[in-house]
Amino acid sequence: MGEVIAVMNQKGGCGKTTTVVNTATSLAVMGKSVLIVDMDPQANATTSFGLIKTELENTIYDALIGNINVKKATIPTFIKNLFIIPSNVSLSGAGVELSNEENYHIKLKDTLADVVPLFDYIFIDLPPSLGVLTVNALVASDSVLIPIQAEYYALEGVADLINTINLVETRLRSPTPIKGILLTLYDKRTRLSRDVHRELKNYFSDNNLLFKTIIPRNIKLAEAPSHGKPCLIHDPESTGTKAYLSLAREIIKKDE
């Protein structure tokens, strides 16, 4: 049975999609079977693999509303062992549609039931909001991975995010433990980045929640999506690629 991991943060620009795409790719090249579920109407994870979102016939939206079985929306990427359930702008209306249904919060969990046993890891990429789609992802997930940008305001937001996760856990009786907190967009030359890292270590060192891997601010990571490729394919030797390979190894070791 695969582990479903929601990658979330209510703050935009912290590297959620970059983390989903490159961690999933790294695990796939290490021999793990991996699925990406694009739950963001902007569909950045989808386009990161060269897919044209306006030309897709079957997406996660079609599976969520029951038009198709989720397996029909699950397509292989050009990377061995890595599959994706793509998204497009039609997903933006799903929150309103689902909220009118009874037990709307378990819709994604039910939708993914047929594919979860087929993979080692399932990563859910989420929009920077705490709406119906995010609640569905938390209920459907076994754990949460939180990317945090090396900026001051990011520290303020992490406490609110953890409170939200705990609130969903309490009200919906759906525990979703934190798999790890990942420091992203780190620039070792700046004092701010070093200060944020130190604060995170002080706050999370006791419960071993902070990943040892740090994702650097890296131009190759930033430009890879415009080429429709994960960074590992775009530039295998870049520091960004090496960082996500390190994260993948850390995740495997943690799970063992």
mmCIF file of N, CA, C and O in Angstrom, residues 143-219:
data_model
loop_
_atom_site.group_PDB
_atom_site.id
_atom_site.type_symbol
_atom_site.label_atom_id
_atom_site.label_comp_id
_atom_site.label_asym_id
_atom_site.label_seq_id
_atom_site.Cartn_x
_atom_site.Cartn_y
_atom_site.Cartn_z
ATOM 1 N N SER A 143 0.322 11.447 5.435
ATOM 2 C CA SER A 143 1.250 12.379 6.072
ATOM 3 C C SER A 143 1.303 13.670 5.278
ATOM 4 O O SER A 143 0.784 13.767 4.162
ATOM 5 N N VAL A 144 1.933 14.680 5.886
ATOM 6 C CA VAL A 144 2.057 15.998 5.269
ATOM 7 C C VAL A 144 3.525 16.402 5.214
ATOM 8 O O VAL A 144 4.250 16.260 6.205
ATOM 9 N N LEU A 145 3.953 16.876 4.056
ATOM 10 C CA LEU A 145 5.295 17.440 3.907
ATOM 11 C C LEU A 145 5.120 18.950 3.725
ATOM 12 O O LEU A 145 4.364 19.386 2.857
ATOM 13 N N ILE A 146 5.824 19.730 4.542
ATOM 14 C CA ILE A 146 5.652 21.183 4.536
ATOM 15 C C ILE A 146 6.935 21.874 4.062
ATOM 16 O O ILE A 146 7.926 21.897 4.789
ATOM 17 N N PRO A 147 6.930 22.434 2.843
ATOM 18 C CA PRO A 147 8.077 23.238 2.411
ATOM 19 C C PRO A 147 7.971 24.636 3.016
ATOM 20 O O PRO A 147 6.891 25.243 2.995
ATOM 21 N N ILE A 148 9.070 25.136 3.544
ATOM 22 C CA ILE A 148 9.095 26.470 4.137
ATOM 23 C C ILE A 148 10.224 27.271 3.512
ATOM 24 O O ILE A 148 11.383 26.855 3.548
ATOM 25 N N GLN A 149 9.872 28.417 2.956
ATOM 26 C CA GLN A 149 10.865 29.289 2.340
ATOM 27 C C GLN A 149 11.713 29.949 3.423
ATOM 28 O O GLN A 149 11.216 30.271 4.509
ATOM 29 N N ALA A 150 12.965 30.144 3.118
ATOM 30 C CA ALA A 150 13.891 30.754 4.084
ATOM 31 C C ALA A 150 13.657 32.263 4.175
ATOM 32 O O ALA A 150 14.475 33.084 3.760
ATOM 33 N N GLU A 151 12.480 32.634 4.703
ATOM 34 C CA GLU A 151 12.114 34.024 4.897
ATOM 35 C C GLU A 151 11.437 34.201 6.244
ATOM 36 O O GLU A 151 10.857 33.256 6.791
ATOM 37 N N TYR A 152 11.442 35.397 6.763
ATOM 38 C CA TYR A 152 10.913 35.661 8.101
ATOM 39 C C TYR A 152 9.433 35.297 8.210
ATOM 40 O O TYR A 152 9.011 34.625 9.144
ATOM 41 N N TYR A 153 8.617 35.753 7.258
ATOM 42 C CA TYR A 153 7.177 35.524 7.357
ATOM 43 C C TYR A 153 6.810 34.045 7.257
ATOM 44 O O TYR A 153 5.752 33.634 7.725
ATOM 45 N N ALA A 154 7.683 33.264 6.663
ATOM 46 C CA ALA A 154 7.425 31.826 6.567
ATOM 47 C C ALA A 154 7.378 31.195 7.952
ATOM 48 O O ALA A 154 6.593 30.275 8.201
ATOM 49 N N LEU A 155 8.203 31.684 8.853
ATOM 50 C CA LEU A 155 8.215 31.157 10.224
ATOM 51 C C LEU A 155 6.899 31.426 10.929
ATOM 52 O O LEU A 155 6.394 30.588 11.675
ATOM 53 N N GLU A 156 6.352 32.611 10.685
ATOM 54 C CA GLU A 156 5.064 32.951 11.301
ATOM 55 C C GLU A 156 3.955 32.022 10.807
ATOM 56 O O GLU A 156 3.077 31.632 11.562
ATOM 57 N N GLY A 157 4.024 31.677 9.518
ATOM 58 C CA GLY A 157 2.941 30.887 8.928
ATOM 59 C C GLY A 157 2.933 29.429 9.307
ATOM 60 O O GLY A 157 1.880 28.785 9.272
ATOM 61 N N VAL A 158 4.072 28.871 9.702
ATOM 62 C CA VAL A 158 4.137 27.440 9.948
ATOM 63 C C VAL A 158 3.301 27.040 11.164
ATOM 64 O O VAL A 158 2.666 25.979 11.167
ATOM 65 N N ALA A 159 3.256 27.894 12.180
ATOM 66 C CA ALA A 159 2.439 27.597 13.362
ATOM 67 C C ALA A 159 0.960 27.557 12.992
ATOM 68 O O ALA A 159 0.218 26.666 13.439
ATOM 69 N N ASP A 160 0.525 28.504 12.151
ATOM 70 C CA ASP A 160 -0.877 28.519 11.702
ATOM 71 C C ASP A 160 -1.201 27.271 10.897
ATOM 72 O O ASP A 160 -2.294 26.698 11.023
ATOM 73 N N LEU A 161 -0.251 26.863 10.066
ATOM 74 C CA LEU A 161 -0.466 25.680 9.234
ATOM 75 C C LEU A 161 -0.609 24.427 10.094
ATOM 76 O O LEU A 161 -1.505 23.596 9.863
ATOM 77 N N ILE A 162 0.242 24.282 11.080
ATOM 78 C CA ILE A 162 0.169 23.119 11.974
ATOM 79 C C ILE A 162 -1.151 23.130 12.748
ATOM 80 O O ILE A 162 -1.774 22.081 12.945
ATOM 81 N N ASN A 163 -1.610 24.306 13.150
ATOM 82 C CA ASN A 163 -2.901 24.415 13.830
ATOM 83 C C ASN A 163 -4.040 23.967 12.920
ATOM 84 O O ASN A 163 -4.988 23.302 13.362
ATOM 85 N N THR A 164 -3.947 24.329 11.639
ATOM 86 C CA THR A 164 -4.977 23.919 10.677
ATOM 87 C C THR A 164 -5.002 22.402 10.517
ATOM 88 O O THR A 164 -6.069 21.782 10.490
ATOM 89 N N ILE A 165 -3.821 21.811 10.398
ATOM 90 C CA ILE A 165 -3.724 20.353 10.264
ATOM 91 C C ILE A 165 -4.337 19.676 11.492
ATOM 92 O O ILE A 165 -5.108 18.712 11.372
ATOM 93 N N ASN A 166 -4.040 20.204 12.665
ATOM 94 C CA ASN A 166 -4.585 19.636 13.905
ATOM 95 C C ASN A 166 -6.097 19.816 13.982
ATOM 96 O O ASN A 166 -6.814 18.947 14.494
ATOM 97 N N LEU A 167 -6.585 20.943 13.467
ATOM 98 C CA LEU A 167 -8.031 21.208 13.479
ATOM 99 C C LEU A 167 -8.767 20.210 12.602
ATOM 100 O O LEU A 167 -9.803 19.654 12.995
ATOM 101 N N VAL A 168 -8.248 19.970 11.393
ATOM 102 C CA VAL A 168 -8.856 18.977 10.501
ATOM 103 C C VAL A 168 -8.814 17.600 11.148
ATOM 104 O O VAL A 168 -9.786 16.834 11.090
ATOM 105 N N GLU A 169 -7.696 17.302 11.770
ATOM 106 C CA GLU A 169 -7.517 16.011 12.445
ATOM 107 C C GLU A 169 -8.567 15.811 13.539
ATOM 108 O O GLU A 169 -9.174 14.746 13.659
ATOM 109 N N THR A 170 -8.825 16.870 14.313
ATOM 110 C CA THR A 170 -9.768 16.768 15.431
ATOM 111 C C THR A 170 -11.215 16.716 14.954
ATOM 112 O O THR A 170 -11.987 15.850 15.368
ATOM 113 N N ARG A 171 -11.567 17.633 14.064
ATOM 114 C CA ARG A 171 -12.974 17.744 13.648
ATOM 115 C C ARG A 171 -13.417 16.605 12.740
ATOM 116 O O ARG A 171 -14.574 16.176 12.783
ATOM 117 N N LEU A 172 -12.517 16.138 11.895
ATOM 118 C CA LEU A 172 -12.887 15.093 10.939
ATOM 119 C C LEU A 172 -12.360 13.719 11.346
ATOM 120 O O LEU A 172 -12.517 12.751 10.619
ATOM 121 N N ARG A 173 -11.700 13.670 12.504
ATOM 122 C CA ARG A 173 -11.145 12.411 13.034
ATOM 123 C C ARG A 173 -10.284 11.713 11.988
ATOM 124 O O ARG A 173 -10.433 10.521 11.731
ATOM 125 N N SER A 174 -9.422 12.508 11.369
ATOM 126 C CA SER A 174 -8.557 11.983 10.316
ATOM 127 C C SER A 174 -7.123 12.416 10.596
ATOM 128 O O SER A 174 -6.669 13.463 10.120
ATOM 129 N N PRO A 175 -6.390 11.639 11.389
ATOM 130 C CA PRO A 175 -5.019 12.036 11.743
ATOM 131 C C PRO A 175 -4.092 12.067 10.531
ATOM 132 O O PRO A 175 -4.072 11.142 9.730
ATOM 133 N N THR A 176 -3.357 13.161 10.384
ATOM 134 C CA THR A 176 -2.400 13.307 9.292
ATOM 135 C C THR A 176 -1.093 13.814 9.880
ATOM 136 O O THR A 176 -0.861 15.016 9.975
ATOM 137 N N PRO A 177 -0.208 12.914 10.301
ATOM 138 C CA PRO A 177 1.049 13.339 10.922
ATOM 139 C C PRO A 177 1.951 14.077 9.942
ATOM 140 O O PRO A 177 1.875 13.869 8.726
ATOM 141 N N ILE A 178 2.792 14.931 10.474
ATOM 142 C CA ILE A 178 3.746 15.664 9.644
ATOM 143 C C ILE A 178 4.937 14.758 9.339
ATOM 144 O O ILE A 178 5.615 14.285 10.241
ATOM 145 N N LYS A 179 5.146 14.520 8.059
ATOM 146 C CA LYS A 179 6.275 13.679 7.644
ATOM 147 C C LYS A 179 7.586 14.429 7.796
ATOM 148 O O LYS A 179 8.613 13.857 8.161
ATOM 149 N N GLY A 180 7.546 15.714 7.497
ATOM 150 C CA GLY A 180 8.749 16.506 7.640
ATOM 151 C C GLY A 180 8.550 17.932 7.174
ATOM 152 O O GLY A 180 7.645 18.231 6.386
ATOM 153 N N ILE A 181 9.396 18.805 7.689
ATOM 154 C CA ILE A 181 9.412 20.203 7.286
ATOM 155 C C ILE A 181 10.697 20.432 6.488
ATOM 156 O O ILE A 181 11.787 20.058 6.922
ATOM 157 N N LEU A 182 10.532 21.008 5.310
ATOM 158 C CA LEU A 182 11.641 21.140 4.365
ATOM 159 C C LEU A 182 11.963 22.608 4.139
ATOM 160 O O LEU A 182 11.107 23.382 3.697
ATOM 161 N N LEU A 183 13.199 22.993 4.430
ATOM 162 C CA LEU A 183 13.633 24.366 4.186
ATOM 163 C C LEU A 183 14.003 24.526 2.715
ATOM 164 O O LEU A 183 14.839 23.782 2.190
ATOM 165 N N THR A 184 13.362 25.478 2.037
ATOM 166 C CA THR A 184 13.571 25.682 0.603
ATOM 167 C C THR A 184 14.081 27.096 0.314
ATOM 168 O O THR A 184 14.031 27.982 1.176
ATOM 169 N N LEU A 185 14.550 27.289 -0.916
ATOM 170 C CA LEU A 185 15.024 28.598 -1.379
ATOM 171 C C LEU A 185 16.048 29.186 -0.419
ATOM 172 O O LEU A 185 16.033 30.376 -0.096
ATOM 173 N N TYR A 186 16.939 28.337 0.035
ATOM 174 C CA TYR A 186 17.945 28.717 1.024
ATOM 175 C C TYR A 186 19.171 29.319 0.340
ATOM 176 O O TYR A 186 19.693 28.765 -0.630
ATOM 177 N N ASP A 187 19.608 30.446 0.833
ATOM 178 C CA ASP A 187 20.805 31.107 0.314
ATOM 179 C C ASP A 187 21.789 31.271 1.469
ATOM 180 O O ASP A 187 21.609 32.132 2.330
ATOM 181 N N LYS A 188 22.809 30.437 1.490
ATOM 182 C CA LYS A 188 23.738 30.419 2.620
ATOM 183 C C LYS A 188 24.522 31.725 2.757
ATOM 184 O O LYS A 188 25.118 31.987 3.803
ATOM 185 N N ARG A 189 24.480 32.559 1.712
ATOM 186 C CA ARG A 189 25.217 33.835 1.774
ATOM 187 C C ARG A 189 24.478 34.875 2.606
ATOM 188 O O ARG A 189 25.074 35.860 3.041
ATOM 189 N N THR A 190 23.173 34.670 2.841
ATOM 190 C CA THR A 190 22.400 35.686 3.551
ATOM 191 C C THR A 190 22.206 35.306 5.014
ATOM 192 O O THR A 190 21.987 34.140 5.355
ATOM 193 N N ARG A 191 22.252 36.306 5.842
ATOM 194 C CA ARG A 191 22.051 36.093 7.275
ATOM 195 C C ARG A 191 20.621 35.628 7.557
ATOM 196 O O ARG A 191 20.395 34.802 8.441
ATOM 197 N N LEU A 192 19.670 36.160 6.785
ATOM 198 C CA LEU A 192 18.267 35.797 7.000
ATOM 199 C C LEU A 192 18.059 34.296 6.829
ATOM 200 O O LEU A 192 17.399 33.655 7.654
ATOM 201 N N SER A 193 18.612 33.715 5.769
ATOM 202 C CA SER A 193 18.472 32.278 5.544
ATOM 203 C C SER A 193 19.051 31.488 6.711
ATOM 204 O O SER A 193 18.442 30.531 7.200
ATOM 205 N N ARG A 194 20.208 31.909 7.162
ATOM 206 C CA ARG A 194 20.846 31.206 8.284
ATOM 207 C C ARG A 194 20.028 31.351 9.566
ATOM 208 O O ARG A 194 19.894 30.403 10.343
ATOM 209 N N ASP A 195 19.445 32.534 9.767
ATOM 210 C CA ASP A 195 18.619 32.763 10.959
ATOM 211 C C ASP A 195 17.363 31.898 10.936
ATOM 212 O O ASP A 195 16.960 31.314 11.950
ATOM 213 N N VAL A 196 16.719 31.823 9.759
ATOM 214 C CA VAL A 196 15.510 31.003 9.634
ATOM 215 C C VAL A 196 15.833 29.534 9.896
ATOM 216 O O VAL A 196 15.102 28.832 10.599
ATOM 217 N N HIS A 197 16.952 29.068 9.340
ATOM 218 C CA HIS A 197 17.363 27.685 9.561
ATOM 219 C C HIS A 197 17.587 27.415 11.045
ATOM 220 O O HIS A 197 17.152 26.387 11.587
ATOM 221 N N ARG A 198 18.248 28.333 11.709
ATOM 222 C CA ARG A 198 18.513 28.159 13.137
ATOM 223 C C ARG A 198 17.209 28.111 13.941
ATOM 224 O O ARG A 198 17.047 27.282 14.839
ATOM 225 N N GLU A 199 16.276 28.999 13.608
ATOM 226 C CA GLU A 199 14.995 29.029 14.318
ATOM 227 C C GLU A 199 14.214 27.726 14.103
ATOM 228 O O GLU A 199 13.609 27.191 15.037
ATOM 229 N N LEU A 200 14.231 27.225 12.878
ATOM 230 C CA LEU A 200 13.545 25.965 12.598
ATOM 231 C C LEU A 200 14.165 24.811 13.386
ATOM 232 O O LEU A 200 13.459 23.959 13.924
ATOM 233 N N LYS A 201 15.492 24.789 13.443
ATOM 234 C CA LYS A 201 16.179 23.736 14.211
ATOM 235 C C LYS A 201 15.838 23.836 15.690
ATOM 236 O O LYS A 201 15.590 22.818 16.348
ATOM 237 N N ASN A 202 15.789 25.046 16.213
ATOM 238 C CA ASN A 202 15.443 25.226 17.626
ATOM 239 C C ASN A 202 14.021 24.769 17.924
ATOM 240 O O ASN A 202 13.744 24.168 18.963
ATOM 241 N N TYR A 203 13.117 25.045 16.982
ATOM 242 C CA TYR A 203 11.697 24.777 17.205
ATOM 243 C C TYR A 203 11.335 23.311 16.995
ATOM 244 O O TYR A 203 10.497 22.765 17.700
ATOM 245 N N PHE A 204 12.008 22.672 16.020
ATOM 246 C CA PHE A 204 11.593 21.315 15.638
ATOM 247 C C PHE A 204 12.628 20.230 15.939
ATOM 248 O O PHE A 204 12.420 19.064 15.589
ATOM 249 N N SER A 205 13.730 20.592 16.576
ATOM 250 C CA SER A 205 14.782 19.594 16.814
ATOM 251 C C SER A 205 14.341 18.486 17.762
ATOM 252 O O SER A 205 14.735 17.323 17.613
ATOM 253 N N ASP A 206 13.487 18.812 18.728
ATOM 254 C CA ASP A 206 13.077 17.825 19.730
ATOM 255 C C ASP A 206 12.227 16.705 19.137
ATOM 256 O O ASP A 206 12.272 15.568 19.599
ATOM 257 N N ASN A 207 11.423 17.024 18.108
ATOM 258 C CA ASN A 207 10.520 16.007 17.546
ATOM 259 C C ASN A 207 10.999 15.466 16.196
ATOM 260 O O ASN A 207 10.264 14.743 15.520
ATOM 261 N N ASN A 208 12.212 15.832 15.789
ATOM 262 C CA ASN A 208 12.831 15.268 14.585
ATOM 263 C C ASN A 208 11.987 15.487 13.333
ATOM 264 O O ASN A 208 11.943 14.641 12.441
ATOM 265 N N LEU A 209 11.310 16.645 13.262
ATOM 266 C CA LEU A 209 10.445 16.913 12.120
ATOM 267 C C LEU A 209 11.159 17.622 10.973
ATOM 268 O O LEU A 209 10.685 17.609 9.839
ATOM 269 N N LEU A 210 12.270 18.271 11.252
ATOM 270 C CA LEU A 210 12.966 19.034 10.215
ATOM 271 C C LEU A 210 13.880 18.117 9.404
ATOM 272 O O LEU A 210 14.743 17.436 9.954
ATOM 273 N N PHE A 211 13.666 18.104 8.071
ATOM 274 C CA PHE A 211 14.552 17.321 7.207
ATOM 275 C C PHE A 211 15.976 17.875 7.293
ATOM 276 O O PHE A 211 16.184 19.087 7.375
ATOM 277 N N LYS A 212 16.940 16.983 7.258
ATOM 278 C CA LYS A 212 18.340 17.410 7.237
ATOM 279 C C LYS A 212 18.694 18.048 5.899
ATOM 280 O O LYS A 212 19.514 18.953 5.826
ATOM 281 N N THR A 213 18.066 17.565 4.840
ATOM 282 C CA THR A 213 18.288 18.133 3.511
ATOM 283 C C THR A 213 17.746 19.555 3.446
ATOM 284 O O THR A 213 16.640 19.834 3.930
ATOM 285 N N ILE A 214 18.519 20.444 2.834
ATOM 286 C CA ILE A 214 18.097 21.827 2.600
ATOM 287 C C ILE A 214 18.098 22.069 1.093
ATOM 288 O O ILE A 214 19.057 21.707 0.401
ATOM 289 N N ILE A 215 17.028 22.657 0.587
ATOM 290 C CA ILE A 215 16.937 22.934 -0.848
ATOM 291 C C ILE A 215 17.443 24.355 -1.117
ATOM 292 O O ILE A 215 16.885 25.330 -0.602
ATOM 293 N N PRO A 216 18.494 24.480 -1.904
ATOM 294 C CA PRO A 216 19.074 25.809 -2.137
ATOM 295 C C PRO A 216 18.271 26.619 -3.156
ATOM 296 O O PRO A 216 17.495 26.069 -3.938
ATOM 297 N N ARG A 217 18.463 27.917 -3.103
ATOM 298 C CA ARG A 217 17.954 28.760 -4.190
ATOM 299 C C ARG A 217 18.834 28.476 -5.410
ATOM 300 O O ARG A 217 20.053 28.666 -5.365
ATOM 301 N N ASN A 218 18.219 27.992 -6.493
ATOM 302 C CA ASN A 218 19.003 27.482 -7.615
ATOM 303 C C ASN A 218 18.312 27.811 -8.936
ATOM 304 O O ASN A 218 17.140 27.489 -9.126
ATOM 305 N N ILE A 219 19.035 28.435 -9.839
ATOM 306 C CA ILE A 219 18.447 28.884 -11.099
ATOM 307 C C ILE A 219 17.970 27.712 -11.949
ATOM 308 O O ILE A 219 16.959 27.805 -12.652
#
